[in-house]
Amino acid sequence: MAGINSMEALLALYTVEDRVDWLKTPTVALDNVTGTLLSTWAVPGVPDAAAIPGAAATCSSSTPGALPFRAITAGKKRYITTGQGTGRRPGVNFPNSPDTFLYYDRLVEAGGLSCTVTTAQTVNTPTLPARLNSSTGVDVEAFLENYQTVTTPATVTATIVYTDSTNSSRTTTVSFTPPAGAATTKTFVLPIPAAAGAVGWKSIQTVQLSGAAAATAGNFGVTLAYRILMTPSTVNSRLPNAQYGPMDGCLAPIHDDACVWIVVIEASAQSGGQPPYGGLLGVVVES
Amino acid sequence: MAIATTNDLIAAMTGAQTSNPTVPQRFGIVKTQAFTTIAGGYESMWLATGTPTAATGGPGAWATQTSATVGGLVFTAPAGSHTLYLSRLASSWISVGNVILYDRLGAMSGLSGTSVAAQNINSGALPSGRCDTTGIGVDWFVEVYTTLGVTPRTLTFSYTDDTGATGLSTAVTIPASMPQGRLLPILPGAGKKGIKSIETGTLSGTTGTVGDFGVTAGRKMYLQFTPYVGGGDARGPMELGLPAINSNTCFWFVGVSNAAAANGNLLADLTLIEG
């Protein structure tokens, strides 16, 4: 088969199950502001918590923390046909309900930046992995990702120097406030806006804080990622439900080496429920 | 060739077309609004930071808006004889309400909140191939780039309707302290079907602050519901009506909030396919 070129071809591929599921059970409260993005990267569960990154590195399907699809043989290609997600109304460690689920291919990560350093901190992310449609980074999103709580947090401006899809050096800023508390792992992600008139992200060179963001160093970094699929919940119930199939426009190609990373958007606090969980259903076809 | 069958559609969604096979273009949108919404208010994401990048302000004199306009989404034109289609739209917003995807056709700015004389708008011809150039089906708005003064005023427009009748009149009420990013729909006068162009706008008095506002025209592409804070919706090609996308389309997100909400993120997925 030379690709999914008919409904019959799609249906035929359904005969082989290609499903992967996830469930996250945080051990600390993942409080955040309603509507912001929360990373499950360092949250225990299935897949297990990822290690907090250090120096900039490329991520892949073998990076601990990545959603484990079964390997496919060379020359074949996987498409996501269905994306699902649900979550408990909050308990101890998930104070708000997760209601929109974003599946990213986590391309590059770097951690180890300090909230107390006010000089430019070098990141120098490596070349984007060759699994994207375009090596220019035109479809890539960038985030500040926080990994650790701090004492006496303050709101500061983070200035990011990066290279865009045209290889131009760009500078942009984002307001950053690390989460408060005694040092413990806690992750959230903050989208970094593109500089005026710029398109895409190829690499990040430095991050500089306008002042100390905390009394303790904490730990934060930068992440570059490609969005595979976004599945918002349409049902504001005790167990919100996000479920979309191929004719909802899913049919998203996903590289065999993709580092699938789950990000959630939390809604307002409710009570009771289940840990957040979901899954992706794929089909594999010869490319 | 156009998408004419279910199989054409499936092939286009996976890049398995029989001619010029082309991988779908997928875009992750993040816009951070820096203002508080009001119940029922139309909120433009044109100046909101994120991806795509924020517009740096209004254009001044009337200008047709395209995918190359700063603030628009940059995408690749279709290959060969292909037509480009919108095949997926997913969105989630900080507010309960609607997210509307528009093709931002044209805009002007630089109008003053203190001038009581007729101020020239002189919208140009609506871009052909992206809308009915008579103005039927085109939505017109007052768009604020810098917050206006505290005194509410009536703003009266002189416009031309879809039949070519000139010198017609319609009005909107500018509320107190109309903020940056807020939109006010401009409706055609009684018995009229559409606005083809707007020539002038006249305030009934000063709002108290010069500010900066203008007039924007857009064609609605899809109205999506965000049923509750943090939730959202996603739709595929059949529900979207598989709208054809002009190579110059200027994608523009507008939110309509059910209640006041502080600043926050609007996230969207947008997929373009070819066939």
mmCIF file with all atom_site columns, N, CA and C in Angstrom, chain A residues 4-8 34 79 99-100 141 193-197 227 229-230 232-236 240 244 246-253 265 267, chain B residues 6-7 10-11 13-14 16 23 26 28-30 50 53 74 88 91-92 94 227-237 265 267-269:
data_model
loop_
_atom_site.group_PDB
_atom_site.id
_atom_site.type_symbol
_atom_site.label_atom_id
_atom_site.label_alt_id
_atom_site.label_comp_id
_atom_site.label_asym_id
_atom_site.label_entity_id
_atom_site.label_seq_id
_atom_site.pdbx_PDB_ins_code
_atom_site.Cartn_x
_atom_site.Cartn_y
_atom_site.Cartn_z
_atom_site.occupancy
_atom_site.B_iso_or_equiv
_atom_site.pdbx_formal_charge
_atom_site.auth_seq_id
_atom_site.auth_comp_id
_atom_site.auth_asym_id
_atom_site.auth_atom_id
_atom_site.pdbx_PDB_model_num
ATOM 1   N N  . ILE A 1 4   ? -2.329  6.044  2.781  1.00 0.00 ? 4   ILE A N  1
ATOM 2   C CA . ILE A 1 4   ? -3.758  5.935  3.093  1.00 0.00 ? 4   ILE A CA 1
ATOM 3   C C  . ILE A 1 4   ? -4.485  6.832  2.095  1.00 0.00 ? 4   ILE A C  1
ATOM 4   N N  . ASN A 1 5   ? -4.939  6.200  1.006  1.00 0.00 ? 5   ASN A N  1
ATOM 5   C CA . ASN A 1 5   ? -5.545  7.005  -0.050 1.00 0.00 ? 5   ASN A CA 1
ATOM 6   C C  . ASN A 1 5   ? -7.024  6.725  -0.250 1.00 0.00 ? 5   ASN A C  1
ATOM 7   N N  . SER A 1 6   ? -7.620  6.005  0.658  1.00 0.00 ? 6   SER A N  1
ATOM 8   C CA . SER A 1 6   ? -9.053  5.756  0.557  1.00 0.00 ? 6   SER A CA 1
ATOM 9   C C  . SER A 1 6   ? -9.605  5.374  1.923  1.00 0.00 ? 6   SER A C  1
ATOM 10  N N  . MET A 1 7   ? -10.913 5.459  2.047  1.00 0.00 ? 7   MET A N  1
ATOM 11  C CA . MET A 1 7   ? -11.545 5.047  3.294  1.00 0.00 ? 7   MET A CA 1
ATOM 12  C C  . MET A 1 7   ? -11.336 3.557  3.522  1.00 0.00 ? 7   MET A C  1
ATOM 13  N N  . GLU A 1 8   ? -11.388 2.796  2.431  1.00 0.00 ? 8   GLU A N  1
ATOM 14  C CA . GLU A 1 8   ? -11.174 1.357  2.552  1.00 0.00 ? 8   GLU A CA 1
ATOM 15  C C  . GLU A 1 8   ? -9.766  1.054  3.078  1.00 0.00 ? 8   GLU A C  1
ATOM 16  N N  . THR A 1 34  ? -5.455  28.696 36.404 1.00 0.00 ? 34  THR A N  1
ATOM 17  C CA . THR A 1 34  ? -6.414  28.108 35.485 1.00 0.00 ? 34  THR A CA 1
ATOM 18  C C  . THR A 1 34  ? -6.159  28.570 34.059 1.00 0.00 ? 34  THR A C  1
ATOM 19  N N  . TYR A 1 79  ? 0.180   6.935  11.695 1.00 0.00 ? 79  TYR A N  1
ATOM 20  C CA . TYR A 1 79  ? -0.746  8.062  11.789 1.00 0.00 ? 79  TYR A CA 1
ATOM 21  C C  . TYR A 1 79  ? -1.595  7.896  13.036 1.00 0.00 ? 79  TYR A C  1
ATOM 22  N N  . ASP A 1 99  ? -8.418  19.413 31.304 1.00 0.00 ? 99  ASP A N  1
ATOM 23  C CA . ASP A 1 99  ? -9.543  19.399 30.383 1.00 0.00 ? 99  ASP A CA 1
ATOM 24  C C  . ASP A 1 99  ? -9.177  19.530 28.913 1.00 0.00 ? 99  ASP A C  1
ATOM 25  N N  . THR A 1 100 ? -7.983  19.959 28.625 1.00 0.00 ? 100 THR A N  1
ATOM 26  C CA . THR A 1 100 ? -7.522  19.944 27.241 1.00 0.00 ? 100 THR A CA 1
ATOM 27  C C  . THR A 1 100 ? -6.155  19.268 27.235 1.00 0.00 ? 100 THR A C  1
ATOM 28  N N  . GLU A 1 141 ? 7.191   25.082 18.342 1.00 0.00 ? 141 GLU A N  1
ATOM 29  C CA . GLU A 1 141 ? 6.821   25.979 19.441 1.00 0.00 ? 141 GLU A CA 1
ATOM 30  C C  . GLU A 1 141 ? 7.907   25.938 20.512 1.00 0.00 ? 141 GLU A C  1
ATOM 31  N N  . PRO A 1 193 ? 6.457   33.682 23.310 1.00 0.00 ? 193 PRO A N  1
ATOM 32  C CA . PRO A 1 193 ? 5.950   34.277 22.063 1.00 0.00 ? 193 PRO A CA 1
ATOM 33  C C  . PRO A 1 193 ? 7.081   34.515 21.074 1.00 0.00 ? 193 PRO A C  1
ATOM 34  N N  . ALA A 1 194 ? 6.761   34.345 19.799 1.00 0.00 ? 194 ALA A N  1
ATOM 35  C CA . ALA A 1 194 ? 7.741   34.651 18.760 1.00 0.00 ? 194 ALA A CA 1
ATOM 36  C C  . ALA A 1 194 ? 8.018   36.152 18.752 1.00 0.00 ? 194 ALA A C  1
ATOM 37  N N  . ALA A 1 195 ? 9.231   36.522 18.356 1.00 0.00 ? 195 ALA A N  1
ATOM 38  C CA . ALA A 1 195 ? 9.551   37.944 18.219 1.00 0.00 ? 195 ALA A CA 1
ATOM 39  C C  . ALA A 1 195 ? 8.710   38.535 17.093 1.00 0.00 ? 195 ALA A C  1
ATOM 40  N N  . ALA A 1 196 ? 8.481   39.822 17.158 1.00 0.00 ? 196 ALA A N  1
ATOM 41  C CA . ALA A 1 196 ? 7.630   40.490 16.168 1.00 0.00 ? 196 ALA A CA 1
ATOM 42  C C  . ALA A 1 196 ? 8.117   40.177 14.757 1.00 0.00 ? 196 ALA A C  1
ATOM 43  N N  . GLY A 1 197 ? 7.227   39.655 13.952 1.00 0.00 ? 197 GLY A N  1
ATOM 44  C CA . GLY A 1 197 ? 7.534   39.393 12.555 1.00 0.00 ? 197 GLY A CA 1
ATOM 45  C C  . GLY A 1 197 ? 8.309   38.114 12.301 1.00 0.00 ? 197 GLY A C  1
ATOM 46  N N  . ARG A 1 227 ? 3.753   20.325 17.787 1.00 0.00 ? 227 ARG A N  1
ATOM 47  C CA . ARG A 1 227 ? 2.456   19.846 18.247 1.00 0.00 ? 227 ARG A CA 1
ATOM 48  C C  . ARG A 1 227 ? 1.898   18.793 17.293 1.00 0.00 ? 227 ARG A C  1
ATOM 49  N N  . LEU A 1 229 ? -1.078  16.908 18.139 1.00 0.00 ? 229 LEU A N  1
ATOM 50  C CA . LEU A 1 229 ? -2.545  16.902 18.200 1.00 0.00 ? 229 LEU A CA 1
ATOM 51  C C  . LEU A 1 229 ? -3.011  17.585 19.478 1.00 0.00 ? 229 LEU A C  1
ATOM 52  N N  . MET A 1 230 ? -4.093  18.325 19.368 1.00 0.00 ? 230 MET A N  1
ATOM 53  C CA . MET A 1 230 ? -4.712  18.942 20.544 1.00 0.00 ? 230 MET A CA 1
ATOM 54  C C  . MET A 1 230 ? -6.132  18.391 20.668 1.00 0.00 ? 230 MET A C  1
ATOM 55  N N  . PRO A 1 232 ? -9.295  18.987 22.962 1.00 0.00 ? 232 PRO A N  1
ATOM 56  C CA . PRO A 1 232 ? -10.001 19.666 24.052 1.00 0.00 ? 232 PRO A CA 1
ATOM 57  C C  . PRO A 1 232 ? -11.216 18.861 24.494 1.00 0.00 ? 232 PRO A C  1
ATOM 58  N N  . SER A 1 233 ? -11.553 18.958 25.751 1.00 0.00 ? 233 SER A N  1
ATOM 59  C CA . SER A 1 233 ? -12.769 18.330 26.255 1.00 0.00 ? 233 SER A CA 1
ATOM 60  C C  . SER A 1 233 ? -13.948 19.253 25.996 1.00 0.00 ? 233 SER A C  1
ATOM 61  N N  . THR A 1 234 ? -15.039 18.635 25.543 1.00 0.00 ? 234 THR A N  1
ATOM 62  C CA . THR A 1 234 ? -16.244 19.418 25.299 1.00 0.00 ? 234 THR A CA 1
ATOM 63  C C  . THR A 1 234 ? -17.255 19.272 26.424 1.00 0.00 ? 234 THR A C  1
ATOM 64  N N  . VAL A 1 235 ? -16.954 18.400 27.372 1.00 0.00 ? 235 VAL A N  1
ATOM 65  C CA . VAL A 1 235 ? -17.940 18.070 28.403 1.00 0.00 ? 235 VAL A CA 1
ATOM 66  C C  . VAL A 1 235 ? -17.428 18.504 29.770 1.00 0.00 ? 235 VAL A C  1
ATOM 67  N N  . ASN A 1 236 ? -18.089 19.420 30.362 1.00 0.00 ? 236 ASN A N  1
ATOM 68  C CA . ASN A 1 236 ? -17.710 19.908 31.681 1.00 0.00 ? 236 ASN A CA 1
ATOM 69  C C  . ASN A 1 236 ? -18.421 19.068 32.738 1.00 0.00 ? 236 ASN A C  1
ATOM 70  N N  . PRO A 1 240 ? -14.247 14.903 32.596 1.00 0.00 ? 240 PRO A N  1
ATOM 71  C CA . PRO A 1 240 ? -14.274 15.537 31.279 1.00 0.00 ? 240 PRO A CA 1
ATOM 72  C C  . PRO A 1 240 ? -13.750 14.581 30.227 1.00 0.00 ? 240 PRO A C  1
ATOM 73  N N  . TYR A 1 244 ? -11.461 12.297 19.867 1.00 0.00 ? 244 TYR A N  1
ATOM 74  C CA . TYR A 1 244 ? -11.601 12.689 18.472 1.00 0.00 ? 244 TYR A CA 1
ATOM 75  C C  . TYR A 1 244 ? -11.044 11.591 17.586 1.00 0.00 ? 244 TYR A C  1
ATOM 76  N N  . PRO A 1 246 ? -10.559 9.970  13.263 1.00 0.00 ? 246 PRO A N  1
ATOM 77  C CA . PRO A 1 246 ? -9.931  10.396 12.004 1.00 0.00 ? 246 PRO A CA 1
ATOM 78  C C  . PRO A 1 246 ? -10.746 11.442 11.247 1.00 0.00 ? 246 PRO A C  1
ATOM 79  N N  . MET A 1 247 ? -12.050 11.331 11.276 1.00 0.00 ? 247 MET A N  1
ATOM 80  C CA . MET A 1 247 ? -12.840 12.309 10.536 1.00 0.00 ? 247 MET A CA 1
ATOM 81  C C  . MET A 1 247 ? -13.024 13.603 11.329 1.00 0.00 ? 247 MET A C  1
ATOM 82  N N  . ASP A 1 248 ? -12.508 13.639 12.534 1.00 0.00 ? 248 ASP A N  1
ATOM 83  C CA . ASP A 1 248 ? -12.403 14.918 13.253 1.00 0.00 ? 248 ASP A CA 1
ATOM 84  C C  . ASP A 1 248 ? -11.084 15.595 12.883 1.00 0.00 ? 248 ASP A C  1
ATOM 85  N N  . GLY A 1 249 ? -10.468 15.081 11.874 1.00 0.00 ? 249 GLY A N  1
ATOM 86  C CA . GLY A 1 249 ? -9.256  15.733 11.372 1.00 0.00 ? 249 GLY A CA 1
ATOM 87  C C  . GLY A 1 249 ? -7.993  15.223 12.014 1.00 0.00 ? 249 GLY A C  1
ATOM 88  N N  . CYS A 1 250 ? -8.074  14.180 12.817 1.00 0.00 ? 250 CYS A N  1
ATOM 89  C CA . CYS A 1 250 ? -6.859  13.678 13.465 1.00 0.00 ? 250 CYS A CA 1
ATOM 90  C C  . CYS A 1 250 ? -5.876  13.234 12.386 1.00 0.00 ? 250 CYS A C  1
ATOM 91  N N  . LEU A 1 251 ? -5.856  11.985 12.053 1.00 0.00 ? 251 LEU A N  1
ATOM 92  C CA . LEU A 1 251 ? -4.959  11.479 11.007 1.00 0.00 ? 251 LEU A CA 1
ATOM 93  C C  . LEU A 1 251 ? -3.641  12.240 10.973 1.00 0.00 ? 251 LEU A C  1
ATOM 94  N N  . ALA A 1 252 ? -3.073  12.434 12.145 1.00 0.00 ? 252 ALA A N  1
ATOM 95  C CA . ALA A 1 252 ? -1.833  13.204 12.263 1.00 0.00 ? 252 ALA A CA 1
ATOM 96  C C  . ALA A 1 252 ? -0.641  12.272 12.105 1.00 0.00 ? 252 ALA A C  1
ATOM 97  N N  . PRO A 1 253 ? 0.268   12.574 11.194 1.00 0.00 ? 253 PRO A N  1
ATOM 98  C CA . PRO A 1 253 ? 1.451   11.729 11.069 1.00 0.00 ? 253 PRO A CA 1
ATOM 99  C C  . PRO A 1 253 ? 2.335   11.871 12.296 1.00 0.00 ? 253 PRO A C  1
ATOM 100 N N  . ILE A 1 265 ? -4.140  21.366 29.921 1.00 0.00 ? 265 ILE A N  1
ATOM 101 C CA . ILE A 1 265 ? -4.652  22.652 30.387 1.00 0.00 ? 265 ILE A CA 1
ATOM 102 C C  . ILE A 1 265 ? -5.685  22.359 31.449 1.00 0.00 ? 265 ILE A C  1
ATOM 103 N N  . ALA A 1 267 ? -8.709  23.245 34.086 1.00 0.00 ? 267 ALA A N  1
ATOM 104 C CA . ALA A 1 267 ? -9.846  24.133 34.272 1.00 0.00 ? 267 ALA A CA 1
ATOM 105 C C  . ALA A 1 267 ? -10.000 24.445 35.759 1.00 0.00 ? 267 ALA A C  1
ATOM 106 N N  . THR B 2 6   ? -14.784 10.942 -0.961 1.00 0.00 ? 6   THR B N  1
ATOM 107 C CA . THR B 2 6   ? -14.273 10.600 0.366  1.00 0.00 ? 6   THR B CA 1
ATOM 108 C C  . THR B 2 6   ? -12.829 10.116 0.280  1.00 0.00 ? 6   THR B C  1
ATOM 109 N N  . ASN B 2 7   ? -12.544 9.362  -0.752 1.00 0.00 ? 7   ASN B N  1
ATOM 110 C CA . ASN B 2 7   ? -11.176 8.864  -0.905 1.00 0.00 ? 7   ASN B CA 1
ATOM 111 C C  . ASN B 2 7   ? -10.195 10.002 -1.190 1.00 0.00 ? 7   ASN B C  1
ATOM 112 N N  . ILE B 2 10  ? -9.507  11.496 2.251  1.00 0.00 ? 10  ILE B N  1
ATOM 113 C CA . ILE B 2 10  ? -8.594  10.690 3.066  1.00 0.00 ? 10  ILE B CA 1
ATOM 114 C C  . ILE B 2 10  ? -7.162  10.825 2.549  1.00 0.00 ? 10  ILE B C  1
ATOM 115 N N  . ALA B 2 11  ? -7.017  10.762 1.230  1.00 0.00 ? 11  ALA B N  1
ATOM 116 C CA . ALA B 2 11  ? -5.674  10.872 0.643  1.00 0.00 ? 11  ALA B CA 1
ATOM 117 C C  . ALA B 2 11  ? -5.058  12.239 0.959  1.00 0.00 ? 11  ALA B C  1
ATOM 118 N N  . MET B 2 13  ? -5.694  14.088 3.540  1.00 0.00 ? 13  MET B N  1
ATOM 119 C CA . MET B 2 13  ? -5.393  14.183 4.977  1.00 0.00 ? 13  MET B CA 1
ATOM 120 C C  . MET B 2 13  ? -4.113  13.456 5.343  1.00 0.00 ? 13  MET B C  1
ATOM 121 N N  . THR B 2 14  ? -3.682  12.523 4.488  1.00 0.00 ? 14  THR B N  1
ATOM 122 C CA . THR B 2 14  ? -2.471  11.768 4.793  1.00 0.00 ? 14  THR B CA 1
ATOM 123 C C  . THR B 2 14  ? -1.348  12.038 3.803  1.00 0.00 ? 14  THR B C  1
ATOM 124 N N  . ALA B 2 16  ? -1.392  11.386 0.560  1.00 0.00 ? 16  ALA B N  1
ATOM 125 C CA . ALA B 2 16  ? -1.279  10.270 -0.387 1.00 0.00 ? 16  ALA B CA 1
ATOM 126 C C  . ALA B 2 16  ? -2.049  10.567 -1.669 1.00 0.00 ? 16  ALA B C  1
ATOM 127 N N  . VAL B 2 23  ? 2.301   16.755 2.000  1.00 0.00 ? 23  VAL B N  1
ATOM 128 C CA . VAL B 2 23  ? 2.046   16.541 3.419  1.00 0.00 ? 23  VAL B CA 1
ATOM 129 C C  . VAL B 2 23  ? 1.181   17.692 3.954  1.00 0.00 ? 23  VAL B C  1
ATOM 130 N N  . ARG B 2 26  ? 0.381   21.579 9.382  1.00 0.00 ? 26  ARG B N  1
ATOM 131 C CA . ARG B 2 26  ? -0.221  21.611 10.716 1.00 0.00 ? 26  ARG B CA 1
ATOM 132 C C  . ARG B 2 26  ? 0.396   22.750 11.510 1.00 0.00 ? 26  ARG B C  1
ATOM 133 N N  . GLY B 2 28  ? 0.415   24.800 15.293 1.00 0.00 ? 28  GLY B N  1
ATOM 134 C CA . GLY B 2 28  ? 0.034   24.968 16.695 1.00 0.00 ? 28  GLY B CA 1
ATOM 135 C C  . GLY B 2 28  ? -0.026  26.457 17.007 1.00 0.00 ? 28  GLY B C  1
ATOM 136 N N  . ILE B 2 29  ? -1.178  26.921 17.417 1.00 0.00 ? 29  ILE B N  1
ATOM 137 C CA . ILE B 2 29  ? -1.391  28.343 17.678 1.00 0.00 ? 29  ILE B CA 1
ATOM 138 C C  . ILE B 2 29  ? -1.439  28.571 19.192 1.00 0.00 ? 29  ILE B C  1
ATOM 139 N N  . VAL B 2 30  ? -0.702  29.550 19.664 1.00 0.00 ? 30  VAL B N  1
ATOM 140 C CA . VAL B 2 30  ? -0.799  29.990 21.065 1.00 0.00 ? 30  VAL B CA 1
ATOM 141 C C  . VAL B 2 30  ? -0.862  31.502 21.060 1.00 0.00 ? 30  VAL B C  1
ATOM 142 N N  . GLY B 2 50  ? 2.444   35.692 20.850 1.00 0.00 ? 50  GLY B N  1
ATOM 143 C CA . GLY B 2 50  ? 2.416   34.243 20.737 1.00 0.00 ? 50  GLY B CA 1
ATOM 144 C C  . GLY B 2 50  ? 2.870   33.774 19.387 1.00 0.00 ? 50  GLY B C  1
ATOM 145 N N  . THR B 2 53  ? 3.181   35.439 15.468 1.00 0.00 ? 53  THR B N  1
ATOM 146 C CA . THR B 2 53  ? 3.608   36.627 16.172 1.00 0.00 ? 53  THR B CA 1
ATOM 147 C C  . THR B 2 53  ? 2.513   37.702 16.188 1.00 0.00 ? 53  THR B C  1
ATOM 148 N N  . VAL B 2 74  ? 1.749   32.349 8.566  1.00 0.00 ? 74  VAL B N  1
ATOM 149 C CA . VAL B 2 74  ? 2.494   32.071 7.331  1.00 0.00 ? 74  VAL B CA 1
ATOM 150 C C  . VAL B 2 74  ? 2.298   30.601 6.961  1.00 0.00 ? 74  VAL B C  1
ATOM 151 N N  . ARG B 2 88  ? -8.947  20.873 9.762  1.00 0.00 ? 88  ARG B N  1
ATOM 152 C CA . ARG B 2 88  ? -9.126  20.680 11.206 1.00 0.00 ? 88  ARG B CA 1
ATOM 153 C C  . ARG B 2 88  ? -8.961  21.990 11.921 1.00 0.00 ? 88  ARG B C  1
ATOM 154 N N  . SER B 2 91  ? -9.729  24.301 19.357 1.00 0.00 ? 91  SER B N  1
ATOM 155 C CA . SER B 2 91  ? -9.395  25.489 20.134 1.00 0.00 ? 91  SER B CA 1
ATOM 156 C C  . SER B 2 91  ? -9.799  25.317 21.587 1.00 0.00 ? 91  SER B C  1
ATOM 157 N N  . SER B 2 92  ? -9.070  26.009 22.431 1.00 0.00 ? 92  SER B N  1
ATOM 158 C CA . SER B 2 92  ? -9.362  26.059 23.858 1.00 0.00 ? 92  SER B CA 1
ATOM 159 C C  . SER B 2 92  ? -8.992  27.451 24.330 1.00 0.00 ? 92  SER B C  1
ATOM 160 N N  . ILE B 2 94  ? -9.289  30.651 27.576 1.00 0.00 ? 94  ILE B N  1
ATOM 161 C CA . ILE B 2 94  ? -9.436  30.952 28.995 1.00 0.00 ? 94  ILE B CA 1
ATOM 162 C C  . ILE B 2 94  ? -10.890 31.302 29.327 1.00 0.00 ? 94  ILE B C  1
ATOM 163 N N  . PRO B 2 227 ? -16.898 25.450 25.506 1.00 0.00 ? 227 PRO B N  1
ATOM 164 C CA . PRO B 2 227 ? -18.033 25.275 26.413 1.00 0.00 ? 227 PRO B CA 1
ATOM 165 C C  . PRO B 2 227 ? -17.741 25.602 27.861 1.00 0.00 ? 227 PRO B C  1
ATOM 166 N N  . TYR B 2 228 ? -16.482 25.546 28.248 1.00 0.00 ? 228 TYR B N  1
ATOM 167 C CA . TYR B 2 228 ? -16.136 25.913 29.625 1.00 0.00 ? 228 TYR B CA 1
ATOM 168 C C  . TYR B 2 228 ? -14.649 26.211 29.685 1.00 0.00 ? 228 TYR B C  1
ATOM 169 N N  . VAL B 2 229 ? -14.264 26.911 30.732 1.00 0.00 ? 229 VAL B N  1
ATOM 170 C CA . VAL B 2 229 ? -12.866 27.328 30.882 1.00 0.00 ? 229 VAL B CA 1
ATOM 171 C C  . VAL B 2 229 ? -11.961 26.101 30.929 1.00 0.00 ? 229 VAL B C  1
ATOM 172 N N  . GLY B 2 230 ? -10.964 26.093 30.076 1.00 0.00 ? 230 GLY B N  1
ATOM 173 C CA . GLY B 2 230 ? -10.036 24.976 30.029 1.00 0.00 ? 230 GLY B CA 1
ATOM 174 C C  . GLY B 2 230 ? -10.436 23.909 29.035 1.00 0.00 ? 230 GLY B C  1
ATOM 175 N N  . GLY B 2 231 ? -11.698 23.847 28.670 1.00 0.00 ? 231 GLY B N  1
ATOM 176 C CA . GLY B 2 231 ? -12.157 22.905 27.662 1.00 0.00 ? 231 GLY B CA 1
ATOM 177 C C  . GLY B 2 231 ? -12.119 23.550 26.295 1.00 0.00 ? 231 GLY B C  1
ATOM 178 N N  . GLY B 2 232 ? -12.755 22.919 25.359 1.00 0.00 ? 232 GLY B N  1
ATOM 179 C CA . GLY B 2 232 ? -12.762 23.474 24.016 1.00 0.00 ? 232 GLY B CA 1
ATOM 180 C C  . GLY B 2 232 ? -13.459 22.549 23.064 1.00 0.00 ? 232 GLY B C  1
ATOM 181 N N  . ASP B 2 233 ? -13.039 22.562 21.831 1.00 0.00 ? 233 ASP B N  1
ATOM 182 C CA . ASP B 2 233 ? -13.700 21.749 20.822 1.00 0.00 ? 233 ASP B CA 1
ATOM 183 C C  . ASP B 2 233 ? -12.731 21.537 19.669 1.00 0.00 ? 233 ASP B C  1
ATOM 184 N N  . ALA B 2 234 ? -12.965 20.482 18.926 1.00 0.00 ? 234 ALA B N  1
ATOM 185 C CA . ALA B 2 234 ? -12.180 20.221 17.721 1.00 0.00 ? 234 ALA B CA 1
ATOM 186 C C  . ALA B 2 234 ? -13.124 19.710 16.646 1.00 0.00 ? 234 ALA B C  1
ATOM 187 N N  . ARG B 2 235 ? -12.915 20.152 15.429 1.00 0.00 ? 235 ARG B N  1
ATOM 188 C CA . ARG B 2 235 ? -13.772 19.730 14.329 1.00 0.00 ? 235 ARG B CA 1
ATOM 189 C C  . ARG B 2 235 ? -12.938 19.362 13.122 1.00 0.00 ? 235 ARG B C  1
ATOM 190 N N  . GLY B 2 236 ? -13.444 18.372 12.387 1.00 0.00 ? 236 GLY B N  1
ATOM 191 C CA . GLY B 2 236 ? -12.751 17.910 11.202 1.00 0.00 ? 236 GLY B CA 1
ATOM 192 C C  . GLY B 2 236 ? -13.345 18.476 9.930  1.00 0.00 ? 236 GLY B C  1
ATOM 193 N N  . PRO B 2 237 ? -12.926 17.945 8.804  1.00 0.00 ? 237 PRO B N  1
ATOM 194 C CA . PRO B 2 237 ? -13.290 18.545 7.510  1.00 0.00 ? 237 PRO B CA 1
ATOM 195 C C  . PRO B 2 237 ? -14.783 18.549 7.235  1.00 0.00 ? 237 PRO B C  1
ATOM 196 N N  . ASN B 2 265 ? -4.457  32.197 27.907 1.00 0.00 ? 265 ASN B N  1
ATOM 197 C CA . ASN B 2 265 ? -4.071  31.649 26.610 1.00 0.00 ? 265 ASN B CA 1
ATOM 198 C C  . ASN B 2 265 ? -5.264  31.220 25.773 1.00 0.00 ? 265 ASN B C  1
ATOM 199 N N  . LEU B 2 267 ? -5.442  28.573 22.739 1.00 0.00 ? 267 LEU B N  1
ATOM 200 C CA . LEU B 2 267 ? -4.667  27.601 21.985 1.00 0.00 ? 267 LEU B CA 1
ATOM 201 C C  . LEU B 2 267 ? -5.521  27.043 20.865 1.00 0.00 ? 267 LEU B C  1
ATOM 202 N N  . ALA B 2 268 ? -4.905  26.792 19.736 1.00 0.00 ? 268 ALA B N  1
ATOM 203 C CA . ALA B 2 268 ? -5.645  26.236 18.613 1.00 0.00 ? 268 ALA B CA 1
ATOM 204 C C  . ALA B 2 268 ? -4.733  25.354 17.783 1.00 0.00 ? 268 ALA B C  1
ATOM 205 N N  . ASP B 2 269 ? -5.331  24.356 17.169 1.00 0.00 ? 269 ASP B N  1
ATOM 206 C CA . ASP B 2 269 ? -4.697  23.538 16.136 1.00 0.00 ? 269 ASP B CA 1
ATOM 207 C C  . ASP B 2 269 ? -5.363  23.891 14.818 1.00 0.00 ? 269 ASP B C  1
#
